[in-house]
Coordinates of C-alpha atoms in Angstrom, one line a residue:
X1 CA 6.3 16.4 -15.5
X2 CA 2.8 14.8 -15.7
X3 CA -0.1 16.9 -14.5
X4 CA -2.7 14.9 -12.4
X5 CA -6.2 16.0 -11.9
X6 CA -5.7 15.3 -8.1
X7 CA -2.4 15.7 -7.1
X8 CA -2.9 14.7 -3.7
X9 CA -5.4 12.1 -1.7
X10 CA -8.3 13.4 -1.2
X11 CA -9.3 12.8 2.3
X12 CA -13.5 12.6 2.7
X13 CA -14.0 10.4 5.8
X14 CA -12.0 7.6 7.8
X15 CA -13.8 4.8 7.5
X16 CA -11.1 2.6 7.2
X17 CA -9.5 3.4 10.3
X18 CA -12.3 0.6 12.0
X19 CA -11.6 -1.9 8.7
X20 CA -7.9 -2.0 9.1
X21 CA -8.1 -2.4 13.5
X22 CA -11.0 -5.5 13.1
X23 CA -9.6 -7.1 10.2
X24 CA -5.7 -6.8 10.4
X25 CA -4.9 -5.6 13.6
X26 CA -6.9 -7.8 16.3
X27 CA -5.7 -10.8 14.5
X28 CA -2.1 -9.9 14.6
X29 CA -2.8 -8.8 18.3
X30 CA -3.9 -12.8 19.2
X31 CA -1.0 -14.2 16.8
X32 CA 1.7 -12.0 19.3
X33 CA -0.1 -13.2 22.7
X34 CA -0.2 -17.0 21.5
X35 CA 3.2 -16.6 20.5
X36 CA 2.1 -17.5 16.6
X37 CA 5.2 -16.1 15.4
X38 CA 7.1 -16.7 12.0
X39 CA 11.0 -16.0 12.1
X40 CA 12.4 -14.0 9.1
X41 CA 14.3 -16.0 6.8
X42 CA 17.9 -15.7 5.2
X43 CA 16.8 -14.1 2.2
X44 CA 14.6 -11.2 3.8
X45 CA 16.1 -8.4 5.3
X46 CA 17.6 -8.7 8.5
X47 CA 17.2 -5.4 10.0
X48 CA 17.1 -4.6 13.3
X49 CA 13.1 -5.0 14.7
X50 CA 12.8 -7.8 11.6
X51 CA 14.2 -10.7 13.1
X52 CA 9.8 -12.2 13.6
X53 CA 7.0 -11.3 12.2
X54 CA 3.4 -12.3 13.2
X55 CA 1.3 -12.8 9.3
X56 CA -2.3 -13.0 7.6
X57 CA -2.2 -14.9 4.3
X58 CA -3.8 -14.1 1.7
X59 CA -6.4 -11.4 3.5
X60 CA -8.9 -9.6 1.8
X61 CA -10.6 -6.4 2.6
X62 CA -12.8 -3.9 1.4
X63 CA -11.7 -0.3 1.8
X64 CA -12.6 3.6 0.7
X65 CA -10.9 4.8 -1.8
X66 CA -11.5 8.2 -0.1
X67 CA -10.1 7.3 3.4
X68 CA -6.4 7.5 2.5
X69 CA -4.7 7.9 5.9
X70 CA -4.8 6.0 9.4
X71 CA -5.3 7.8 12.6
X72 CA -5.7 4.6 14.7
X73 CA -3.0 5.7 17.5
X74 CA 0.1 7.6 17.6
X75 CA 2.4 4.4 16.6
X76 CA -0.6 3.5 14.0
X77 CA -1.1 6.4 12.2
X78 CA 0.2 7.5 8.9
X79 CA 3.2 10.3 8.3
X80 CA 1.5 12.5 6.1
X81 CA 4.7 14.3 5.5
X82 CA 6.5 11.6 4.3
X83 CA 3.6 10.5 2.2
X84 CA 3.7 14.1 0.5
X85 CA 7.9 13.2 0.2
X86 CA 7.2 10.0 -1.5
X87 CA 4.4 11.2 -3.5
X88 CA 6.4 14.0 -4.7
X89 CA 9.1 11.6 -5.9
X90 CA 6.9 8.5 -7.2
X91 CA 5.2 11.3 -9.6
X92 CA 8.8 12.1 -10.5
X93 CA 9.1 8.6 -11.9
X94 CA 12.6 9.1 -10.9
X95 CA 14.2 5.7 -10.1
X96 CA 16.7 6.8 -8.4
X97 CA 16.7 8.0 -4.8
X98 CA 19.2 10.9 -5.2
X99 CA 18.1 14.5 -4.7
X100 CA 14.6 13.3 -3.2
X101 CA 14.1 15.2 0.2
X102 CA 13.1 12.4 2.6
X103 CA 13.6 9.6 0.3
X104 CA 17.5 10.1 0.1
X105 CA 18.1 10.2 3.5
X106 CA 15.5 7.5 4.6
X107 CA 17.4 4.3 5.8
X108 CA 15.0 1.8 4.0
X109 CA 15.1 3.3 0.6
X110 CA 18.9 3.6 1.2
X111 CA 19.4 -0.3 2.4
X112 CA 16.7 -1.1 -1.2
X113 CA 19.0 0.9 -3.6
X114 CA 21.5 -0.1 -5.5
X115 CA 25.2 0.8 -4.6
X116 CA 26.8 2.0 -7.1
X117 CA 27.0 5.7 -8.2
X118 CA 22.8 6.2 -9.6
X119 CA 21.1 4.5 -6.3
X120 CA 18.3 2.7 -8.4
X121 CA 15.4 1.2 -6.9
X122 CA 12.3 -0.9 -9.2
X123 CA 9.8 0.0 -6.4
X124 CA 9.1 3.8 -7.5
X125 CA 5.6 3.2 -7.8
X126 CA 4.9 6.5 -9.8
X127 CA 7.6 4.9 -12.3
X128 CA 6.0 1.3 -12.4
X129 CA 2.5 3.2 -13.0
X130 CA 2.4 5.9 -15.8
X131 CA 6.1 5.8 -17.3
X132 CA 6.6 5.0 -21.2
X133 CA 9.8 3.1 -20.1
X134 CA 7.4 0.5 -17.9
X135 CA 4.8 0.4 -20.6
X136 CA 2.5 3.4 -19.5
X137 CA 0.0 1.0 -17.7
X138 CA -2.1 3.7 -16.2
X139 CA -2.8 5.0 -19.5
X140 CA -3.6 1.4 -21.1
X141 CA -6.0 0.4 -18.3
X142 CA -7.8 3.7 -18.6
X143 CA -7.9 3.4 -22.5
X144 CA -9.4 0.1 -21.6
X145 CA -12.2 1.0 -20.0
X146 CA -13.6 4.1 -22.0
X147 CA -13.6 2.0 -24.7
X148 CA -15.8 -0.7 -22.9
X149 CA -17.3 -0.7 -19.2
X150 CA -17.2 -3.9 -18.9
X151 CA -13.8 -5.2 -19.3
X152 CA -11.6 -7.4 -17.1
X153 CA -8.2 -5.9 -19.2
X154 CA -8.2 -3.2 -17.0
X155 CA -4.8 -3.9 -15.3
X156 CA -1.9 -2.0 -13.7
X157 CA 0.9 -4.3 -13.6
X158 CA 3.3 -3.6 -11.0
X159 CA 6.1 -6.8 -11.3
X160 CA 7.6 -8.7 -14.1
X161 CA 8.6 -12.1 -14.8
X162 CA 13.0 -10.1 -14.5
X163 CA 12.6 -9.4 -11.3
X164 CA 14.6 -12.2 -9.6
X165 CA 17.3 -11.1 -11.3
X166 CA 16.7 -7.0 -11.1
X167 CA 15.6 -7.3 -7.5
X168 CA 19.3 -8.1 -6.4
X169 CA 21.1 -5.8 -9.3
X170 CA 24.3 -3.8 -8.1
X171 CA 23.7 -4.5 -4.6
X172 CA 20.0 -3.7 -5.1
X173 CA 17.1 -5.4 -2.5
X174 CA 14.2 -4.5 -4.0
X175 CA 11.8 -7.3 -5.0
X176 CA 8.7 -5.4 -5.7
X177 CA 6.0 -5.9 -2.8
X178 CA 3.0 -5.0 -5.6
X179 CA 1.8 -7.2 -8.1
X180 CA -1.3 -5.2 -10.3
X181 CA -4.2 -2.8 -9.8
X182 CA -7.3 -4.4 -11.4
X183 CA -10.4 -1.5 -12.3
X184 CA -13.7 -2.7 -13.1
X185 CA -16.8 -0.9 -13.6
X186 CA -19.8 -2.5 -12.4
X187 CA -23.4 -1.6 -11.0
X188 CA -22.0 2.1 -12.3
X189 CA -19.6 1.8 -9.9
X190 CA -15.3 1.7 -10.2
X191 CA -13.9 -1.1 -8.6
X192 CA -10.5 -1.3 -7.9
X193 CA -8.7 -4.9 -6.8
X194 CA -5.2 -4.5 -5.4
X195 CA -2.7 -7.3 -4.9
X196 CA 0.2 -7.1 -2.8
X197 CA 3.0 -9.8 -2.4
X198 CA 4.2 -8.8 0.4
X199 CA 2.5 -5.6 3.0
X200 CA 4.4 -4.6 6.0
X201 CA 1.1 -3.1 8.2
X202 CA 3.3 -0.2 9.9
X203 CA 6.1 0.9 7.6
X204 CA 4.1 -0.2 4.6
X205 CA 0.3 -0.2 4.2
X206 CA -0.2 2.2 7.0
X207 CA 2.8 4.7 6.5
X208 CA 2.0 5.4 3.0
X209 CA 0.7 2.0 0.4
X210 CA -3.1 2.9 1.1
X211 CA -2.1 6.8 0.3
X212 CA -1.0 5.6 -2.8
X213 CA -3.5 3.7 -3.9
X214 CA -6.4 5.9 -3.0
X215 CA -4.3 8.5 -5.1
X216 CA -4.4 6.2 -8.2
X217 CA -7.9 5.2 -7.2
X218 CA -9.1 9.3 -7.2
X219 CA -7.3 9.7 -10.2
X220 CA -8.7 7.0 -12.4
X221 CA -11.6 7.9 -10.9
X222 CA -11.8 11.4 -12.0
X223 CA -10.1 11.0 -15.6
X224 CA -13.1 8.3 -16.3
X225 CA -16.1 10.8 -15.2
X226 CA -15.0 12.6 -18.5
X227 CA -16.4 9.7 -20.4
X228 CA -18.9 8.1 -17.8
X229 CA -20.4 11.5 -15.9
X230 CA -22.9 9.2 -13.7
X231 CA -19.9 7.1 -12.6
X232 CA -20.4 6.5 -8.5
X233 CA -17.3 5.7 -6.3
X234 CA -17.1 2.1 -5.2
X235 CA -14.4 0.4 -3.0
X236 CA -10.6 -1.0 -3.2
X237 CA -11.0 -4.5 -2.7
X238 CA -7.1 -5.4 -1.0
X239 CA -5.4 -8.4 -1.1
X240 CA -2.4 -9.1 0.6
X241 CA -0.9 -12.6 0.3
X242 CA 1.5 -11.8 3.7
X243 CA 0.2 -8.7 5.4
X244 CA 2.3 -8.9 8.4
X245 CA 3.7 -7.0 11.4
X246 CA 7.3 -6.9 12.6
X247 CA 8.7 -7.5 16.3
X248 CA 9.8 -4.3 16.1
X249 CA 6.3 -3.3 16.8
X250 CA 5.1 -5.8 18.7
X251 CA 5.1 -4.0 22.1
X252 CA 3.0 -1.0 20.5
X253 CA 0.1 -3.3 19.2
X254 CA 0.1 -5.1 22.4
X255 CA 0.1 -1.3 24.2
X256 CA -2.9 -0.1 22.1
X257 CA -5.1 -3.6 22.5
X258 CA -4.1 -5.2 25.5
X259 CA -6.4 -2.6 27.5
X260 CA -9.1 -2.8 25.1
X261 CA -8.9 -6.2 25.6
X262 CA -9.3 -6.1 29.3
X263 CA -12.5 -3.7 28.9
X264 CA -14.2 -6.1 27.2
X265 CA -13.5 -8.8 29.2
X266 CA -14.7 -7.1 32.4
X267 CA -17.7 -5.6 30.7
X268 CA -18.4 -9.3 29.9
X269 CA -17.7 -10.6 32.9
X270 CA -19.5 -7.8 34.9
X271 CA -22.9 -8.7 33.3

């Protein structure tokens, strides 16, 4: 098993809680009242709750790599439980789901899997990260930049050119939602830009994607002071090309703005 020097996020402030309601959530508040609604094609899943989706293309943020988890509201806040489950098993590099506790039993990682006897996924993210099999990309990018500061070859890639086919393999749906992890030191500072594909707010980026990320984040972070001691935290600088919320949850943003909403509007109108 590979040893980390922080084996868990490291929690320091929640700074991103704000970030993530004024940048993702607002919008996707306006998109549900204006009825700004995209409806889930044939080729997504069509689970229960997933039948619409309201959607921000290609949105950028800036984020702390040292605010891992959301405490926005009770139906927007992340499962730090789960996270620990999923944690455990991505640094298992375990494709398979079997004999995971909470990652087994969970419906979505059972519905991505493949059916036959090993229950594969591609999106173990601890496997797409640091295994040998996937071309150990964490320890490339880090090798990267002790040997120059200054590189843009500092990448973590997450998908591959296969996965058309491997997505759908043995029953398998699991095209990979990531697509790299860029690092850059600049101004003394590590940098990291993420990509996603594809980021479900609540079951995704919320639940336990930023988690992860601020855990490769700290990590890097760390395993470069040994060569750059001055080195200063900087941000994650996140891309999602669809960052998007599901009907499922509609009603719950709506609960946790709509009154917000009204405040304001009095306030305004009270002046």
């Amino acid at each position: 098993m590979r040893t980390f020097k922080v084996e868990e996020p490291i929690e320091k402030s929640r700074l991103n809680d704000d970030v993530i309601k004024q940048q993702f959530l607002w919008p996707m508040y306006y998109k549900i009242k204006n009825n700004n609604v995209v409806k889930t094609g044939s080729n997504a899943s069509q689970t229960k709750g997933q039948e619409a989706y309201v959607e921000l293309l290609g949105k950028q943020v800036e984020l702390d790599p040292y605010s891992p988890y959301v405490y926005i509201s009770k139906n927007f806040q992340t499962p730090k439980k789960y996270v620990k489950a999923e944690l455990d098993w991505y640094k298992s590099m375990d494709r398979s789901i079997i004999g995971h506790e909470g990652i087994e039993s969970n419906p979505t990682w059972q519905s991505c899997c493949t059916k036959d006897e090993k229950k594969e996924v591609n999106s173990n993210y601890g496997w797409c990260v640091f295994s040998e099999e996937n071309g150990s990309q964490y320890d490339n990018c880090l090798e990267v930049l002790k040997k120059d500061a200054t590189s843009r070859n500092a990448i973590i890639l997450y998908n591959r050119p296969e996965i058309y086919k491997d997505y759908k393999r043995d029953g398998m749906h699991d095209m990979i939602c990531t697509f790299f992890s860029h690092f850059f030191i600049r101004n003394n500072k590590l940098y990291m830009v993420h990509s996603m594909r594809s980021n479900d707010i609540r079951y995704g980026f919320i639940c336990s994607d930023l988690a992860w990320n601020c855990f490769v984040y700290q990590n890097m972070y760390e395993d470069l002071k040994e060569t750059y001691p001055d080195l200063e935290v900087g941000t994650i600088i996140w891309t999602s090309d669809s960052m998007h919320l599901y009907s499922r949850h509609f009603d719950d943003l709506t609960e946790l703005l709509k009154n917000e909403e009204n405040y304001f509007q009095n306030t305004r109108g009270g002046r």
